[in-house]
Amino acid sequence: KLFKDRNKGACGSCHRLFDNSNRPESSLFTNYGYDAVAVPRNRTAPESLDPSRYDLGLCERTNRDPPSSDKVYCAQFRTPSLRNVAVRERFMHNGAFSSLRDVVSFYSTRTTTPGRWYPPSAKFDDVPLKYRGNVNVTSLPYNRIEGSEPVLADDEIDAVVAFLQTLTDEAYR
């Protein structure tokens, strides 16, 4: 219920669930879209040692079909499937997180408690300043005001993580 609740994280908006389908493979938990969520810089990745190096996402693709070189696509990354998400060792496009709970917490608190994720005065630190306007700040759960309550409480984060763990195929159990 929390996963789908539009007043909470609205996870199902991007990670589509077809719960009325008689074919479980229909629910890959992605809309195959792109979003600029401004994942924090992965300070453990060797490429992050160069402060001028950024992964710009869709606008850096060499395959231009469909075209994506327009600057509006910079900092956007594909919405991944959540199938087998619990068996991954690293999360997000840059591997910034090593725990599924941290990922859900990030989505819940990115805008309400940015200091938890970004250095002081460096909100959206892995997005170049000129592209920070591309970062999604209007959709749930990103449309909250800094200092307000996050969309998910700690016990709700745990419940979403527990749900995500059920998306693990038999081969990985």
C-alpha positions as protocol buffer text, in pm:
chain_id: "A"
residue {
  index: 1
  type: LYS
  ca { x: 0 y: 0 z: 0 }
}
residue {
  index: 2
  type: LEU
  ca { x: 280 y: 246 z: 87 }
}
residue {
  index: 3
  type: PHE
  ca { x: 458 y: 167 z: -241 }
}
residue {
  index: 4
  type: LYS
  ca { x: 153 y: 272 z: -441 }
}
residue {
  index: 5
  type: ASP
  ca { x: 22 y: 552 z: -215 }
}
residue {
  index: 6
  type: ARG
  ca { x: 33 y: 884 z: -401 }
}
residue {
  index: 7
  type: ASN
  ca { x: 40 y: 1070 z: -68 }
}
residue {
  index: 8
  type: LYS
  ca { x: 353 y: 887 z: 41 }
}
residue {
  index: 9
  type: GLY
  ca { x: 645 y: 803 z: -185 }
}
residue {
  index: 10
  type: ALA
  ca { x: 438 y: 740 z: -495 }
}
residue {
  index: 11
  type: CYS
  ca { x: 698 y: 476 z: -588 }
}
residue {
  index: 12
  type: GLY
  ca { x: 455 y: 312 z: -830 }
}
residue {
  index: 13
  type: SER
  ca { x: 450 y: 624 z: -1048 }
}
residue {
  index: 14
  type: CYS
  ca { x: 792 y: 540 z: -1188 }
}
residue {
  index: 15
  type: HIS
  ca { x: 827 y: 178 z: -1075 }
}
residue {
  index: 16
  type: ARG
  ca { x: 505 y: 51 z: -1232 }
}
residue {
  index: 17
  type: LEU
  ca { x: 326 y: -241 z: -1074 }
}
residue {
  index: 18
  type: PHE
  ca { x: 54 y: -429 z: -1261 }
}
residue {
  index: 19
  type: ASP
  ca { x: -102 y: -607 z: -966 }
}
residue {
  index: 20
  type: ASN
  ca { x: -412 y: -714 z: -1161 }
}
residue {
  index: 21
  type: SER
  ca { x: -216 y: -899 z: -1426 }
}
residue {
  index: 22
  type: ASN
  ca { x: -217 y: -1278 z: -1436 }
}
residue {
  index: 23
  type: ARG
  ca { x: 138 y: -1261 z: -1574 }
}
residue {
  index: 24
  type: PRO
  ca { x: 388 y: -1164 z: -1299 }
}
residue {
  index: 25
  type: GLU
  ca { x: 649 y: -1085 z: -1565 }
}
residue {
  index: 26
  type: SER
  ca { x: 428 y: -793 z: -1668 }
}
residue {
  index: 27
  type: SER
  ca { x: 534 y: -615 z: -1350 }
}
residue {
  index: 28
  type: LEU
  ca { x: 895 y: -522 z: -1405 }
}
residue {
  index: 29
  type: PHE
  ca { x: 851 y: -223 z: -1173 }
}
residue {
  index: 30
  type: THR
  ca { x: 971 y: 38 z: -1420 }
}
residue {
  index: 31
  type: ASN
  ca { x: 807 y: 281 z: -1657 }
}
residue {
  index: 32
  type: TYR
  ca { x: 1121 y: 271 z: -1876 }
}
residue {
  index: 33
  type: GLY
  ca { x: 1136 y: 647 z: -1835 }
}
residue {
  index: 34
  type: TYR
  ca { x: 1408 y: 881 z: -1718 }
}
residue {
  index: 35
  type: ASP
  ca { x: 1433 y: 1111 z: -1419 }
}
residue {
  index: 36
  type: ALA
  ca { x: 1685 y: 1348 z: -1266 }
}
residue {
  index: 37
  type: VAL
  ca { x: 1684 y: 1250 z: -899 }
}
residue {
  index: 38
  type: ALA
  ca { x: 2027 y: 1401 z: -812 }
}
residue {
  index: 39
  type: VAL
  ca { x: 2186 y: 1102 z: -644 }
}
residue {
  index: 40
  type: PRO
  ca { x: 2470 y: 1215 z: -415 }
}
residue {
  index: 41
  type: ARG
  ca { x: 2824 y: 1187 z: -544 }
}
residue {
  index: 42
  type: ASN
  ca { x: 2976 y: 845 z: -478 }
}
residue {
  index: 43
  type: ARG
  ca { x: 3291 y: 951 z: -297 }
}
residue {
  index: 44
  type: THR
  ca { x: 3428 y: 594 z: -303 }
}
residue {
  index: 45
  type: ALA
  ca { x: 3429 y: 570 z: -683 }
}
residue {
  index: 46
  type: PRO
  ca { x: 3769 y: 646 z: -843 }
}
residue {
  index: 47
  type: GLU
  ca { x: 3612 y: 877 z: -1103 }
}
residue {
  index: 48
  type: SER
  ca { x: 3470 y: 1097 z: -826 }
}
residue {
  index: 49
  type: LEU
  ca { x: 3822 y: 1200 z: -725 }
}
residue {
  index: 50
  type: ASP
  ca { x: 3817 y: 1443 z: -1017 }
}
residue {
  index: 51
  type: PRO
  ca { x: 3585 y: 1723 z: -897 }
}
residue {
  index: 52
  type: SER
  ca { x: 3521 y: 1831 z: -1256 }
}
residue {
  index: 53
  type: ARG
  ca { x: 3398 y: 1483 z: -1359 }
}
residue {
  index: 54
  type: TYR
  ca { x: 3024 y: 1424 z: -1368 }
}
residue {
  index: 55
  type: ASP
  ca { x: 2815 y: 1145 z: -1516 }
}
residue {
  index: 56
  type: LEU
  ca { x: 2560 y: 1345 z: -1711 }
}
residue {
  index: 57
  type: GLY
  ca { x: 2334 y: 1053 z: -1787 }
}
residue {
  index: 58
  type: LEU
  ca { x: 2110 y: 1053 z: -2090 }
}
residue {
  index: 59
  type: CYS
  ca { x: 2265 y: 1358 z: -2261 }
}
residue {
  index: 60
  type: GLU
  ca { x: 2602 y: 1178 z: -2281 }
}
residue {
  index: 61
  type: ARG
  ca { x: 2477 y: 876 z: -2472 }
}
residue {
  index: 62
  type: THR
  ca { x: 2662 y: 794 z: -2790 }
}
residue {
  index: 63
  type: ASN
  ca { x: 2358 y: 621 z: -2937 }
}
residue {
  index: 64
  type: ARG
  ca { x: 2147 y: 911 z: -3059 }
}
residue {
  index: 65
  type: ASP
  ca { x: 1837 y: 712 z: -3143 }
}
residue {
  index: 66
  type: PRO
  ca { x: 1626 y: 862 z: -3000 }
}
residue {
  index: 67
  type: PRO
  ca { x: 1819 y: 1188 z: -2987 }
}
residue {
  index: 68
  type: SER
  ca { x: 1910 y: 1291 z: -2634 }
}
residue {
  index: 69
  type: SER
  ca { x: 2187 y: 1547 z: -2673 }
}
residue {
  index: 70
  type: ASP
  ca { x: 1954 y: 1830 z: -2569 }
}
residue {
  index: 71
  type: LYS
  ca { x: 2072 y: 1975 z: -2238 }
}
residue {
  index: 72
  type: VAL
  ca { x: 1727 y: 1914 z: -2085 }
}
residue {
  index: 73
  type: TYR
  ca { x: 1826 y: 1545 z: -2062 }
}
residue {
  index: 74
  type: CYS
  ca { x: 2144 y: 1607 z: -1863 }
}
residue {
  index: 75
  type: ALA
  ca { x: 2138 y: 1440 z: -1518 }
}
residue {
  index: 76
  type: GLN
  ca { x: 1853 y: 1210 z: -1620 }
}
residue {
  index: 77
  type: PHE
  ca { x: 1891 y: 835 z: -1576 }
}
residue {
  index: 78
  type: ARG
  ca { x: 1663 y: 545 z: -1665 }
}
residue {
  index: 79
  type: THR
  ca { x: 1421 y: 424 z: -1401 }
}
residue {
  index: 80
  type: PRO
  ca { x: 1551 y: 75 z: -1321 }
}
residue {
  index: 81
  type: SER
  ca { x: 1346 y: -237 z: -1270 }
}
residue {
  index: 82
  type: LEU
  ca { x: 1299 y: -332 z: -907 }
}
residue {
  index: 83
  type: ARG
  ca { x: 1293 y: -703 z: -982 }
}
residue {
  index: 84
  type: ASN
  ca { x: 1568 y: -867 z: -774 }
}
residue {
  index: 85
  type: VAL
  ca { x: 1665 y: -530 z: -630 }
}
residue {
  index: 86
  type: ALA
  ca { x: 1733 y: -681 z: -287 }
}
residue {
  index: 87
  type: VAL
  ca { x: 2023 y: -892 z: -420 }
}
residue {
  index: 88
  type: ARG
  ca { x: 2217 y: -597 z: -563 }
}
residue {
  index: 89
  type: GLU
  ca { x: 2536 y: -492 z: -390 }
}
residue {
  index: 90
  type: ARG
  ca { x: 2527 y: -127 z: -503 }
}
residue {
  index: 91
  type: PHE
  ca { x: 2239 y: 101 z: -593 }
}
residue {
  index: 92
  type: MET
  ca { x: 2176 y: 401 z: -816 }
}
residue {
  index: 93
  type: HIS
  ca { x: 2353 y: 481 z: -1142 }
}
residue {
  index: 94
  type: ASN
  ca { x: 2678 y: 568 z: -964 }
}
residue {
  index: 95
  type: GLY
  ca { x: 2668 y: 303 z: -692 }
}
residue {
  index: 96
  type: ALA
  ca { x: 2635 y: 569 z: -421 }
}
residue {
  index: 97
  type: PHE
  ca { x: 2438 y: 343 z: -187 }
}
residue {
  index: 98
  type: SER
  ca { x: 2516 y: -5 z: -59 }
}
residue {
  index: 99
  type: SER
  ca { x: 2189 y: -61 z: 128 }
}
residue {
  index: 100
  type: LEU
  ca { x: 1835 y: -75 z: -2 }
}
residue {
  index: 101
  type: ARG
  ca { x: 1718 y: 102 z: 312 }
}
residue {
  index: 102
  type: ASP
  ca { x: 1947 y: 397 z: 232 }
}
residue {
  index: 103
  type: VAL
  ca { x: 1794 y: 420 z: -116 }
}
residue {
  index: 104
  type: VAL
  ca { x: 1439 y: 437 z: 17 }
}
residue {
  index: 105
  type: SER
  ca { x: 1550 y: 682 z: 288 }
}
residue {
  index: 106
  type: PHE
  ca { x: 1714 y: 900 z: 23 }
}
residue {
  index: 107
  type: TYR
  ca { x: 1395 y: 918 z: -180 }
}
residue {
  index: 108
  type: SER
  ca { x: 1195 y: 996 z: 132 }
}
residue {
  index: 109
  type: THR
  ca { x: 1426 y: 1266 z: 273 }
}
residue {
  index: 110
  type: ARG
  ca { x: 1624 y: 1412 z: -19 }
}
residue {
  index: 111
  type: THR
  ca { x: 1433 y: 1741 z: -7 }
}
residue {
  index: 112
  type: THR
  ca { x: 1332 y: 1749 z: 359 }
}
residue {
  index: 113
  type: THR
  ca { x: 1682 y: 1678 z: 498 }
}
residue {
  index: 114
  type: PRO
  ca { x: 1931 y: 1744 z: 216 }
}
residue {
  index: 115
  type: GLY
  ca { x: 2222 y: 1777 z: 462 }
}
residue {
  index: 116
  type: ARG
  ca { x: 2190 y: 1406 z: 528 }
}
residue {
  index: 117
  type: TRP
  ca { x: 2291 y: 1332 z: 168 }
}
residue {
  index: 118
  type: TYR
  ca { x: 2488 y: 1629 z: 39 }
}
residue {
  index: 119
  type: PRO
  ca { x: 2780 y: 1831 z: 175 }
}
residue {
  index: 120
  type: PRO
  ca { x: 2695 y: 2175 z: 321 }
}
residue {
  index: 121
  type: SER
  ca { x: 2621 y: 2428 z: 47 }
}
residue {
  index: 122
  type: ALA
  ca { x: 2646 y: 2158 z: -221 }
}
residue {
  index: 123
  type: LYS
  ca { x: 2291 y: 2031 z: -269 }
}
residue {
  index: 124
  type: PHE
  ca { x: 2275 y: 1802 z: -574 }
}
residue {
  index: 125
  type: ASP
  ca { x: 2655 y: 1771 z: -558 }
}
residue {
  index: 126
  type: ASP
  ca { x: 2689 y: 1522 z: -844 }
}
residue {
  index: 127
  type: VAL
  ca { x: 2505 y: 1743 z: -1091 }
}
residue {
  index: 128
  type: PRO
  ca { x: 2694 y: 2037 z: -1248 }
}
residue {
  index: 129
  type: LEU
  ca { x: 2556 y: 2373 z: -1141 }
}
residue {
  index: 130
  type: LYS
  ca { x: 2438 y: 2452 z: -1495 }
}
residue {
  index: 131
  type: TYR
  ca { x: 2215 y: 2141 z: -1498 }
}
residue {
  index: 132
  type: ARG
  ca { x: 2071 y: 2157 z: -1147 }
}
residue {
  index: 133
  type: GLY
  ca { x: 1757 y: 2311 z: -1292 }
}
residue {
  index: 134
  type: ASN
  ca { x: 1691 y: 1971 z: -1452 }
}
residue {
  index: 135
  type: VAL
  ca { x: 1663 y: 1800 z: -1112 }
}
residue {
  index: 136
  type: ASN
  ca { x: 1311 y: 1683 z: -1034 }
}
residue {
  index: 137
  type: VAL
  ca { x: 1176 y: 1899 z: -751 }
}
residue {
  index: 138
  type: THR
  ca { x: 807 y: 1894 z: -846 }
}
residue {
  index: 139
  type: SER
  ca { x: 699 y: 1528 z: -835 }
}
residue {
  index: 140
  type: LEU
  ca { x: 637 y: 1324 z: -523 }
}
residue {
  index: 141
  type: PRO
  ca { x: 841 y: 1262 z: -313 }
}
residue {
  index: 142
  type: TYR
  ca { x: 1061 y: 1557 z: -418 }
}
residue {
  index: 143
  type: ASN
  ca { x: 806 y: 1836 z: -383 }
}
residue {
  index: 144
  type: ARG
  ca { x: 846 y: 1874 z: -7 }
}
residue {
  index: 145
  type: ILE
  ca { x: 992 y: 2176 z: 172 }
}
residue {
  index: 146
  type: GLU
  ca { x: 1325 y: 2149 z: 347 }
}
residue {
  index: 147
  type: GLY
  ca { x: 1264 y: 2096 z: 719 }
}
residue {
  index: 148
  type: SER
  ca { x: 919 y: 1944 z: 672 }
}
residue {
  index: 149
  type: GLU
  ca { x: 830 y: 1587 z: 762 }
}
residue {
  index: 150
  type: PRO
  ca { x: 959 y: 1328 z: 514 }
}
residue {
  index: 151
  type: VAL
  ca { x: 704 y: 1138 z: 307 }
}
residue {
  index: 152
  type: LEU
  ca { x: 787 y: 813 z: 488 }
}
residue {
  index: 153
  type: ALA
  ca { x: 849 y: 757 z: 859 }
}
residue {
  index: 154
  type: ASP
  ca { x: 1120 y: 509 z: 964 }
}
residue {
  index: 155
  type: ASP
  ca { x: 874 y: 222 z: 1009 }
}
residue {
  index: 156
  type: GLU
  ca { x: 723 y: 296 z: 668 }
}
residue {
  index: 157
  type: ILE
  ca { x: 1069 y: 291 z: 510 }
}
residue {
  index: 158
  type: ASP
  ca { x: 1121 y: -51 z: 668 }
}
residue {
  index: 159
  type: ALA
  ca { x: 786 y: -167 z: 527 }
}
residue {
  index: 160
  type: VAL
  ca { x: 875 y: -52 z: 174 }
}
residue {
  index: 161
  type: VAL
  ca { x: 1213 y: -226 z: 199 }
}
residue {
  index: 162
  type: ALA
  ca { x: 1037 y: -544 z: 316 }
}
residue {
  index: 163
  type: PHE
  ca { x: 807 y: -523 z: 15 }
}
residue {
  index: 164
  type: LEU
  ca { x: 1102 y: -472 z: -223 }
}
residue {
  index: 165
  type: GLN
  ca { x: 1267 y: -782 z: -79 }
}
residue {
  index: 166
  type: THR
  ca { x: 966 y: -986 z: -191 }
}
residue {
  index: 167
  type: LEU
  ca { x: 1047 y: -900 z: -554 }
}
residue {
  index: 168
  type: THR
  ca { x: 1336 y: -1146 z: -549 }
}
residue {
  index: 169
  type: ASP
  ca { x: 1305 y: -1435 z: -795 }
}
residue {
  index: 170
  type: GLU
  ca { x: 1333 y: -1791 z: -670 }
}
residue {
  index: 171
  type: ALA
  ca { x: 1674 y: -1831 z: -835 }
}
residue {
  index: 172
  type: TYR
  ca { x: 1822 y: -1571 z: -595 }
}
residue {
  index: 173
  type: ARG
  ca { x: 1666 y: -1698 z: -273 }
}
